Coordinates of C-alpha atoms (C1' of nucleotides) in Angstrom, one line a residue:
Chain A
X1 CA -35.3 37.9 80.0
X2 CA -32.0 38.7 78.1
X3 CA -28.7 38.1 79.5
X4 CA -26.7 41.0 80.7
X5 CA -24.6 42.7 78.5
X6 CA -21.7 40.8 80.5
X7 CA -22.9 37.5 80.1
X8 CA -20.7 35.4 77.9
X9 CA -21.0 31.3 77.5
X10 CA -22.0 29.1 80.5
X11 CA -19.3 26.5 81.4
X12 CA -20.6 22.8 81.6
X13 CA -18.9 20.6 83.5
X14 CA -18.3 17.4 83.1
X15 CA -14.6 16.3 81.7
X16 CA -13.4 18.3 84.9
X17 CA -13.0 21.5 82.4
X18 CA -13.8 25.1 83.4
X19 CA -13.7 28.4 82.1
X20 CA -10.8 28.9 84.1
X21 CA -9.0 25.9 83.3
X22 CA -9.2 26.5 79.8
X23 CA -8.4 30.5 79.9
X24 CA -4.7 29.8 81.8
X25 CA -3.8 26.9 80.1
X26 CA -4.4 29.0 76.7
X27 CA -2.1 32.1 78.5
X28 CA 0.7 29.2 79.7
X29 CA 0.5 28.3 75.7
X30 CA 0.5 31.9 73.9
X31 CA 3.7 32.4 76.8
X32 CA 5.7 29.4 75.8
X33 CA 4.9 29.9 72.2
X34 CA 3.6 33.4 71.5
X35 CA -0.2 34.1 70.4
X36 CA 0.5 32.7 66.9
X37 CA 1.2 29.4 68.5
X38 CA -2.2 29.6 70.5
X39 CA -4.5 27.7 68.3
X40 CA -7.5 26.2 69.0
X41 CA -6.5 22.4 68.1
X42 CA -3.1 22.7 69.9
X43 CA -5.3 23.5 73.4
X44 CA -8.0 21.4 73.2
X45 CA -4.8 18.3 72.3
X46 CA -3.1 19.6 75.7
X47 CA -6.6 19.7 77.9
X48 CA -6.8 16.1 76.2
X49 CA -9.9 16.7 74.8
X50 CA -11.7 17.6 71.2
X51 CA -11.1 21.0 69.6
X52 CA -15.0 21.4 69.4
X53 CA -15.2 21.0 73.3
X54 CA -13.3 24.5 74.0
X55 CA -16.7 26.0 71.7
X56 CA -18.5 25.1 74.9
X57 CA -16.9 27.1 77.4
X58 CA -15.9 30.3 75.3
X59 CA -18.2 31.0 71.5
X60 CA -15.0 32.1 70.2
X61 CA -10.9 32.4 70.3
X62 CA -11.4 35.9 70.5
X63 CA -13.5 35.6 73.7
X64 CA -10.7 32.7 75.2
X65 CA -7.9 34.9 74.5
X66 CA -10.1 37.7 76.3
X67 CA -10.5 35.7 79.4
X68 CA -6.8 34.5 78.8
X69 CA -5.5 38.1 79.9
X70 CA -7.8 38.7 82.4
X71 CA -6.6 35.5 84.4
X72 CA -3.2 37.4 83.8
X73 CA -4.8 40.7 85.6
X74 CA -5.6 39.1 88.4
X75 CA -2.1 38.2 89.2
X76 CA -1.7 41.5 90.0
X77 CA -1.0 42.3 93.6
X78 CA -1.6 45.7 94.6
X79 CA 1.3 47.0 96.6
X80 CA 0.6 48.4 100.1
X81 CA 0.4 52.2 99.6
X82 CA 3.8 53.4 101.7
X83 CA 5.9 56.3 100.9
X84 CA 6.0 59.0 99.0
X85 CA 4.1 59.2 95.8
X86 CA 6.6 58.4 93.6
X87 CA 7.3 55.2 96.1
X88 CA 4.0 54.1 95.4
X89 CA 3.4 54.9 91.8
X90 CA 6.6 52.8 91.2
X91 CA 5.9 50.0 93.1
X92 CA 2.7 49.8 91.6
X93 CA 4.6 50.4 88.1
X94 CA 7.4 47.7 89.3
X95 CA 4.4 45.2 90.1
X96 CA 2.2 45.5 87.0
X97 CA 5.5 44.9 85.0
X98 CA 6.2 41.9 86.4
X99 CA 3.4 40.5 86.1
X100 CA 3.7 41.9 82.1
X101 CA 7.3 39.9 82.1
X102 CA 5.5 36.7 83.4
X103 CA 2.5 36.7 80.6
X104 CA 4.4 38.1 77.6
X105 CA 1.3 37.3 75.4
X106 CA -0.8 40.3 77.7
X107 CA 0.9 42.8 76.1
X108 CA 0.5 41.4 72.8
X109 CA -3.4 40.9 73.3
X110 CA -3.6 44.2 74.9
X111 CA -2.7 45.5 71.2
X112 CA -5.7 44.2 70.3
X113 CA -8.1 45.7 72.2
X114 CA -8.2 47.6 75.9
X115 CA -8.3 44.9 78.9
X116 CA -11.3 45.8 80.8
X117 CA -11.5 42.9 83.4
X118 CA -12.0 44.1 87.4
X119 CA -8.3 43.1 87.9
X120 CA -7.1 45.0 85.5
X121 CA -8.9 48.1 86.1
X122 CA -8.0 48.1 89.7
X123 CA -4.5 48.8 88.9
X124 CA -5.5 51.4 86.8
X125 CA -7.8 52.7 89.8
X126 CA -5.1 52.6 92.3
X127 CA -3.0 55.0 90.4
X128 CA -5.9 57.6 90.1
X129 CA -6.1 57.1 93.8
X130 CA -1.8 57.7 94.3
X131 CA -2.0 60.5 91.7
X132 CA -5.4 62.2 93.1
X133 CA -3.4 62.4 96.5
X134 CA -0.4 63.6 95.3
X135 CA -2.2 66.4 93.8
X136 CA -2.7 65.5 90.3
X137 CA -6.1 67.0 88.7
X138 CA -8.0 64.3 87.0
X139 CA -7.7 64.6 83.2
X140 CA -3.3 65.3 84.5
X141 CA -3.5 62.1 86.6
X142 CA -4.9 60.4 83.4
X143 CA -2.3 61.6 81.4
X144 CA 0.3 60.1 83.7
X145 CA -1.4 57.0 84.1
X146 CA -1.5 56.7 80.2
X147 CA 2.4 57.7 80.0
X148 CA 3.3 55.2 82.1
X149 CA 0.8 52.1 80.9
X150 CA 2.6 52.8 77.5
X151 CA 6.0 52.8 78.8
X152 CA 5.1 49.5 80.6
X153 CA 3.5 47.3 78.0
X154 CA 5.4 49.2 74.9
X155 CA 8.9 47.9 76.7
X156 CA 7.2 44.3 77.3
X157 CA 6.1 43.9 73.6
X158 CA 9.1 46.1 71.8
X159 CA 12.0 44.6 74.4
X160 CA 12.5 40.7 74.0
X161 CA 13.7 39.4 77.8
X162 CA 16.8 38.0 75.8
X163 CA 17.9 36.5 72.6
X164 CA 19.9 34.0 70.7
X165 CA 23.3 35.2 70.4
X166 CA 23.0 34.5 66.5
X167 CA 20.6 37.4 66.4
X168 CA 22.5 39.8 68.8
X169 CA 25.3 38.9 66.1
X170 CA 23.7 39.7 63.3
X171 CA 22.3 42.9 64.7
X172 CA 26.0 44.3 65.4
X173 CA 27.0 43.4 61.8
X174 CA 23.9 44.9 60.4
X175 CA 24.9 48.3 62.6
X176 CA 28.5 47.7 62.0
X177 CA 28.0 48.0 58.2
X178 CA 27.0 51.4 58.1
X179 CA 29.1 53.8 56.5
X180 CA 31.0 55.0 59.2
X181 CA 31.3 59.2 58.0
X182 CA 27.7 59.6 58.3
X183 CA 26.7 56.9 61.5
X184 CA 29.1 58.0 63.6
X185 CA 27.5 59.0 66.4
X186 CA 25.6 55.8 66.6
X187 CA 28.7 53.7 66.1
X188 CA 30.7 54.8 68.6
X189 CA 28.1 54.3 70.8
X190 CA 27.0 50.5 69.5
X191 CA 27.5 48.2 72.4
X192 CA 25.1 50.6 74.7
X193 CA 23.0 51.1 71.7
X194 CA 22.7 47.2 71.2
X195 CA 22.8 46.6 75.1
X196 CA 19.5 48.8 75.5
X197 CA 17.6 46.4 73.2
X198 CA 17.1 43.3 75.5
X199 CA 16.4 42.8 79.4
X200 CA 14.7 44.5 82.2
X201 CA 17.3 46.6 83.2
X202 CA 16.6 49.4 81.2
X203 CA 13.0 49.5 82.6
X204 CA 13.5 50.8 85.9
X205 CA 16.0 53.6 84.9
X206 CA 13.5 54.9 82.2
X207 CA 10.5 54.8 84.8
X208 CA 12.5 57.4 86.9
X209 CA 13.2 59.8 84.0
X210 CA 9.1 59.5 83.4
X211 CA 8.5 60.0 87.5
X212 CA 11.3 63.2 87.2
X213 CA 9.4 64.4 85.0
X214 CA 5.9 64.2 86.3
X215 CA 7.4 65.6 89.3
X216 CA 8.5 68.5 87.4
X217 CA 5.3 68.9 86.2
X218 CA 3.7 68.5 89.6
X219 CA 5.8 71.1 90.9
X220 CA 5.3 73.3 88.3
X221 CA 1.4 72.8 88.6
X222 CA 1.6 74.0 92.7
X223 CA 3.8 77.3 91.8
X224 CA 0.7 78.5 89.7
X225 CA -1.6 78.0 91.9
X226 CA -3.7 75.5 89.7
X227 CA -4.7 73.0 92.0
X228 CA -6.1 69.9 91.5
X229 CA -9.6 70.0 89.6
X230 CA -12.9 68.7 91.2
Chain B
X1 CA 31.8 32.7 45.7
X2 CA 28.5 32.7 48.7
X3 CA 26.5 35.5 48.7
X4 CA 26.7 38.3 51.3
X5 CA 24.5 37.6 54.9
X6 CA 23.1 41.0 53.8
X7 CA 21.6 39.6 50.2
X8 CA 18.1 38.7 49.1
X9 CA 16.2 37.2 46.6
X10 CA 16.6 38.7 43.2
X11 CA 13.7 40.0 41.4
X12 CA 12.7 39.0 38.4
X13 CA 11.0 41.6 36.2
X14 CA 8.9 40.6 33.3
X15 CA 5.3 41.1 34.9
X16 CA 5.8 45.0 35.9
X17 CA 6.9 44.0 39.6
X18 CA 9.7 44.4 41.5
X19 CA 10.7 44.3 45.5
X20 CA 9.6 48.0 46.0
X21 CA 6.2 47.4 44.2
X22 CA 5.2 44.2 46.1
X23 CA 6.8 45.3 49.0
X24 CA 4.8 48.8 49.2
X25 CA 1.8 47.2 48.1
X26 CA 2.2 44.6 50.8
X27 CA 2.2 47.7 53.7
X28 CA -0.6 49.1 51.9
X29 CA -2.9 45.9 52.8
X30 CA -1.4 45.5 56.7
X31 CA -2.4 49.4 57.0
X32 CA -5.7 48.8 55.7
X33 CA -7.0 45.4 56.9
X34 CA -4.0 44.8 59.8
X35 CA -1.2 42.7 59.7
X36 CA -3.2 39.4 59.9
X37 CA -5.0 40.7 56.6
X38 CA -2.1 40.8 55.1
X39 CA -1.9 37.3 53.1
X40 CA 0.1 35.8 50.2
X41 CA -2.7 34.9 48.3
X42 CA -4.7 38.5 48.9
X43 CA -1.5 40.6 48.2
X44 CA -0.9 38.4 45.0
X45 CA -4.6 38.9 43.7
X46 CA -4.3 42.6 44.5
X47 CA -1.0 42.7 42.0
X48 CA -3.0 40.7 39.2
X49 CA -0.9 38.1 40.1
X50 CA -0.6 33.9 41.0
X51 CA 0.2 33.5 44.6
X52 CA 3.7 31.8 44.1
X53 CA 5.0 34.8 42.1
X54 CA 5.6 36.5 45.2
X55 CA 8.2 34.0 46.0
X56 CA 10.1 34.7 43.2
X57 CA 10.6 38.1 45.1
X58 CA 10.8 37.6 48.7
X59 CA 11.8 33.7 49.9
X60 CA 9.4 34.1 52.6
X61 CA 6.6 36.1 53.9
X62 CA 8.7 36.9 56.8
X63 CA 10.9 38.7 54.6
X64 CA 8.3 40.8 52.7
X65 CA 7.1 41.7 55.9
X66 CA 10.6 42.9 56.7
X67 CA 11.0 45.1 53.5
X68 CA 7.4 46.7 54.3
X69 CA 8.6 48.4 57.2
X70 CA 11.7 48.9 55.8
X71 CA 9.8 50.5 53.1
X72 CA 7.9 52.7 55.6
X73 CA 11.1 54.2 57.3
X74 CA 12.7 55.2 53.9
X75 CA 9.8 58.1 54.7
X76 CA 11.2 58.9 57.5
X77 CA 12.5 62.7 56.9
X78 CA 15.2 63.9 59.5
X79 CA 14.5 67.6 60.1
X80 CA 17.2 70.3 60.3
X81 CA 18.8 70.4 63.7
X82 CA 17.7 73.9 64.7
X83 CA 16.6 75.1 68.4
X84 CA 18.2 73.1 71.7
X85 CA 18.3 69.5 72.4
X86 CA 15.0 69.4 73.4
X87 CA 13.7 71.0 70.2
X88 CA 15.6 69.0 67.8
X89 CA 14.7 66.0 70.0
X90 CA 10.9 66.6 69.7
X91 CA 11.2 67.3 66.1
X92 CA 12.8 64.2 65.5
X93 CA 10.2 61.6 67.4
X94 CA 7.0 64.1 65.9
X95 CA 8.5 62.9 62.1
X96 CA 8.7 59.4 63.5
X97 CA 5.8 59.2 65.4
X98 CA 3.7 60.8 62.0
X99 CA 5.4 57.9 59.9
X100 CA 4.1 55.6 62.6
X101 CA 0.8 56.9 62.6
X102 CA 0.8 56.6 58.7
X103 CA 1.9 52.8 58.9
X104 CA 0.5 51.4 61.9
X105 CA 0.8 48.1 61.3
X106 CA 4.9 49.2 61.2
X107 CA 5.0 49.4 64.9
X108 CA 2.8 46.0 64.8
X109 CA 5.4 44.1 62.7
X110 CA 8.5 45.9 64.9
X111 CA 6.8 43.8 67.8
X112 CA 8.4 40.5 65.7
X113 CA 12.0 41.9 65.5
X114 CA 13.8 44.5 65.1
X115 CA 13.9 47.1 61.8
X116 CA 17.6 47.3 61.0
X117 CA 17.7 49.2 57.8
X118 CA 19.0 52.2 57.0
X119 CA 16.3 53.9 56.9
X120 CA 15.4 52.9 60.5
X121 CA 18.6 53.9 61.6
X122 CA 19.4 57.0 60.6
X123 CA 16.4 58.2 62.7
X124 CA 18.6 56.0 66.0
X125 CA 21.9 57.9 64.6
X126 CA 20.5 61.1 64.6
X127 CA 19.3 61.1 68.0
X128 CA 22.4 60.0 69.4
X129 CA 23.8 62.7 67.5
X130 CA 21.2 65.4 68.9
X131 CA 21.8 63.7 72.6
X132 CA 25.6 63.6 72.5
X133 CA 26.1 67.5 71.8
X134 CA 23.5 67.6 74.2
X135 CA 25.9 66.6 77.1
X136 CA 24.9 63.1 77.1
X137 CA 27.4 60.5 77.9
X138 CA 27.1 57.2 75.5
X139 CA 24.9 54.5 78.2
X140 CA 22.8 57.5 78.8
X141 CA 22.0 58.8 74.7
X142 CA 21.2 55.0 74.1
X143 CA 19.0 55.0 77.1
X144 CA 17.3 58.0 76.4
X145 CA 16.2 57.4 72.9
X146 CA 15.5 53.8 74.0
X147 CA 13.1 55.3 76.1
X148 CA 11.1 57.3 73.5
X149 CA 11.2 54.8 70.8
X150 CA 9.7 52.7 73.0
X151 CA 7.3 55.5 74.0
X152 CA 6.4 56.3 70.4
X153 CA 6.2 52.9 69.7
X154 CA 3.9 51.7 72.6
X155 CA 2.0 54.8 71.9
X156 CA 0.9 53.9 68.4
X157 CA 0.4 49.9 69.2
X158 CA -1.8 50.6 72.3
X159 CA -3.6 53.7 71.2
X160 CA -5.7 53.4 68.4
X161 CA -6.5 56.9 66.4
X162 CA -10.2 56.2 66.7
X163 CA -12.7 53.5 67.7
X164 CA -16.2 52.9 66.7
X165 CA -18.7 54.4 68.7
X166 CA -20.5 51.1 70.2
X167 CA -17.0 50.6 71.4
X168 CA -16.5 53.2 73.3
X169 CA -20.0 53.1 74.6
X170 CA -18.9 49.5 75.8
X171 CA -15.7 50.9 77.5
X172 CA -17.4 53.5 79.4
X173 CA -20.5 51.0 80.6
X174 CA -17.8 47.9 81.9
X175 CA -16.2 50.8 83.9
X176 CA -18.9 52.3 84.8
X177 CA -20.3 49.3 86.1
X178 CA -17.1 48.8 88.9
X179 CA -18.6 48.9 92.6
X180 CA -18.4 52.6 93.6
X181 CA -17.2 52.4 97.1
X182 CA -14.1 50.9 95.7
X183 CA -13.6 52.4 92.5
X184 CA -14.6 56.0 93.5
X185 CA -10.3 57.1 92.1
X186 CA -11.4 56.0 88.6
X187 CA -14.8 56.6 88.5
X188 CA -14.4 60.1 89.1
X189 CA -12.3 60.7 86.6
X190 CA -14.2 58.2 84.0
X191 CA -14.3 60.9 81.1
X192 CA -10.8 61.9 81.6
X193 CA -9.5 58.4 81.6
X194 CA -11.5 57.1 78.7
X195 CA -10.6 60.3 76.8
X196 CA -6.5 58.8 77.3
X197 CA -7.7 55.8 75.3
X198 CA -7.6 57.1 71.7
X199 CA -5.9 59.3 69.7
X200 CA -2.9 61.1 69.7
X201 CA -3.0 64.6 70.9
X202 CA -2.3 62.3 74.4
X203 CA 1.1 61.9 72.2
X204 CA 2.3 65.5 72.8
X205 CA 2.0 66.0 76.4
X206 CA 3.5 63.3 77.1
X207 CA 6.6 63.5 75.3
X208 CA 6.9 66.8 77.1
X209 CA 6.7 64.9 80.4
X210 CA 9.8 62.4 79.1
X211 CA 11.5 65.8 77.8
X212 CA 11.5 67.5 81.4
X213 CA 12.5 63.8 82.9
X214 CA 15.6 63.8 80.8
X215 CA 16.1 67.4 81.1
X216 CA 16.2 66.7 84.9
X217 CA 18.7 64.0 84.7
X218 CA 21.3 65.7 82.1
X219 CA 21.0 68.8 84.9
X220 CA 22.3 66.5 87.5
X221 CA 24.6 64.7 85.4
X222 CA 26.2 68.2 84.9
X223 CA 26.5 69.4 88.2
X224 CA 27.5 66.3 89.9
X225 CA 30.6 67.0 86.9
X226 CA 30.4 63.8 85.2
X227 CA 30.7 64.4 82.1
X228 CA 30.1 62.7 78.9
X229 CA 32.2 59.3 78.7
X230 CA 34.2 58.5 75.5
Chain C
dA1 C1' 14.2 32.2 32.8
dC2 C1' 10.1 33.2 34.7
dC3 C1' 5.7 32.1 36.3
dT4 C1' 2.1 29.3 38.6
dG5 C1' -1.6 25.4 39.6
dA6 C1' -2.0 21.4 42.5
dA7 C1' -1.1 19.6 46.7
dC8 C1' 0.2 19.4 51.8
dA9 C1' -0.2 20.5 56.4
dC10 C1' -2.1 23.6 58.9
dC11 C1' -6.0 27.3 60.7
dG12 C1' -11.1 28.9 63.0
dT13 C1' -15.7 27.7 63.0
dT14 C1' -20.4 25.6 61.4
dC15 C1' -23.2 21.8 61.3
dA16 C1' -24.9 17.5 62.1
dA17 C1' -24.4 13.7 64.6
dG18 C1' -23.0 10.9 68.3
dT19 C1' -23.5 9.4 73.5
Chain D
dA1 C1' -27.1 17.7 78.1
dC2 C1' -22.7 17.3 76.8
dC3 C1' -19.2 16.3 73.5
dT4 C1' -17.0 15.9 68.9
dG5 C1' -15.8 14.2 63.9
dA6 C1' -16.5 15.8 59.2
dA7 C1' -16.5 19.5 56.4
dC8 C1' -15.8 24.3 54.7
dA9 C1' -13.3 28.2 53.7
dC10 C1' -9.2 29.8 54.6
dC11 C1' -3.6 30.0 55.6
dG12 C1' 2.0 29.6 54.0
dT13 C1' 4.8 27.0 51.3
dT14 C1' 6.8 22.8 48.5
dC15 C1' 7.0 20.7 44.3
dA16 C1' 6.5 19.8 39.7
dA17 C1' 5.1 21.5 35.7
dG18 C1' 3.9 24.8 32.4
dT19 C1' 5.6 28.8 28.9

DNA sequence: ACCTGAACACCGTTCAAGT
DNA sequence: ACCTGAACACCGTTCAAGT
């Protein structure tokens, strides 16, 4: 009999390793020193053991850093559904970004290819659900759910959590050297410009321009009479 | 006398090469094989040259990489302002999000740092030009374009144009595997929500979404009578 | 002045061998 | 059965030497 499609390499067991050991102590490594500093050598050194020993429990780095984001998934915590739907579709945005801002090196797999892991698609599930009951037809609640999974993981992998003050430096004398007739309007607004560029805070006021706006949609949608579909 | 923070490394020119060459060359081969295809050694074979010429050019591949994408938003074309905000707004990310799309491994390498050349920010000027007249105060411009750049830019790392079919026959059996009872929100809308996962007619309608979101915030900017700052 | 081969310190992975 | 060193085909970059 052929294994399932599924199926990927057994996990012996004998130095204490597992599948699971391996797969978060890769994540804690492509965190502290981004996915180019995951390499195979450097993780086997830290699990103290010999590079070709990782080969048993995962046929490839490509299948580790695979299992490496799905132990991130399932750090999600599916908030408890109260409010209105833009409550819950925001505190299920709020959560799944956190979880991004832990495991920086998600959204820089993600890139890669789609995460299709049971954790990860239950977040995707539970917005269907919010959406559905809002009143959202399918292929619309889709749409949202793909606006706002961009706007999540594009901010974690384009918006550094902070940065040396050398290169916030250089980035306002780069700006600041513009020729000042034809950048005006972005110079006289440089410190917001430069202040959008790093941090968190900027995440939550976006999100409630997207959730205006799918609310304007929503409304829209109930005016015409075209109810949800299905 | 030092040099400028702003200079390079010269270029030579004996062999027919020059920044722009190797630097356009050196987009070419991230486009086509990815930004981890793009090595020294391949990009100095594909010039018809040794490997350490390159670094007669750039000091580091860091820096090429740098003047690629710098390269790909000298295509950048601002359009004519014509229409309302939201017109000239659209116009505006549809040109950058069409250079993106034709440099995808642009929005790959803006993942690393940020792209601070002219070309790059004349597209940031102009849209704080567009979302000052539009009533904008200075926080709330640099917010909103924050939020589509990182829109546009998400959109094209995430969302791949297209994906082999044995890939997307993959995605739709994982899914489709998910226990029922629990996944019924997803399941039901499995087309719909695999159909979100490539391509970039997705692009559009969302956009539109972000469009109304700011719409509705500049609305109640204005009425609550606080104006633009500065 | 411009170009570049050899060499060094890294990679992921195959293969054959250890226990 | 489980683990792993040596080896191979790659990297980016330094250094010393070619012309």
């Amino acid at each position: 009999m052929t294994p399932a499609p599924g199926t990927r390499s057994k996990s012996p067991a004998v130095s204490g390793l597992s599948r699971e050991t391996v797969a978060s102590k890769a994540l804690e490594l492509a965190d502290r020193d981004g996915l180019e500093g995951l390499t195979m050598r450097r993780l086997a050194a830290e699990l103290g053991v010999g590079t070709m020993t990782l080969y048993g429990y995962f046929r490839s780095k490509d299948e580790l850093i695979d299992a490496a984001t799905d132990f991130a998934a399932e750090q999600i915590a599916l908030p408890e559904r109260r409010g209105d739907w833009r409550e819950q579709l925001r505190a299920l945005v709020a959560e799944v970004h956190r979880v991004l801002r832990a495991h920086p090196s998600a959204a820089q797999i993600r890139a890669r290819a789609p995460i299709l892991s049971t954790g990860a698609l239950r977040a995707t599930n539970h917005a269907m659900a919010i959406l559905g009951d809002a009143g959202f037809g399918k292929a619309d609640a889709a749409a949202a759910w793909r606006l706002l999974f961009v706007y999540m993981f594009g901010s974690v992998a384009f918006t550094p959590e902070s940065v040396p003050e050398e290169s916030a430096r250089e980035w306002r004398s780069r700006i600041g050297a513009l020729p000042p007739d034809e950048f005006d309007p972005l110079l006289s607004a440089l410190p917001e410009a430069i202040a959008t560029m790093t941090g968190s805070e900027q995440f939550h006021a976006g999100l409630d321009v997207i959730l205006d706006g799918l609310e304007a949609r929503l409304a829209r949608r109930s005016t015409a009479g075209d109810g949800p579909a299905g």
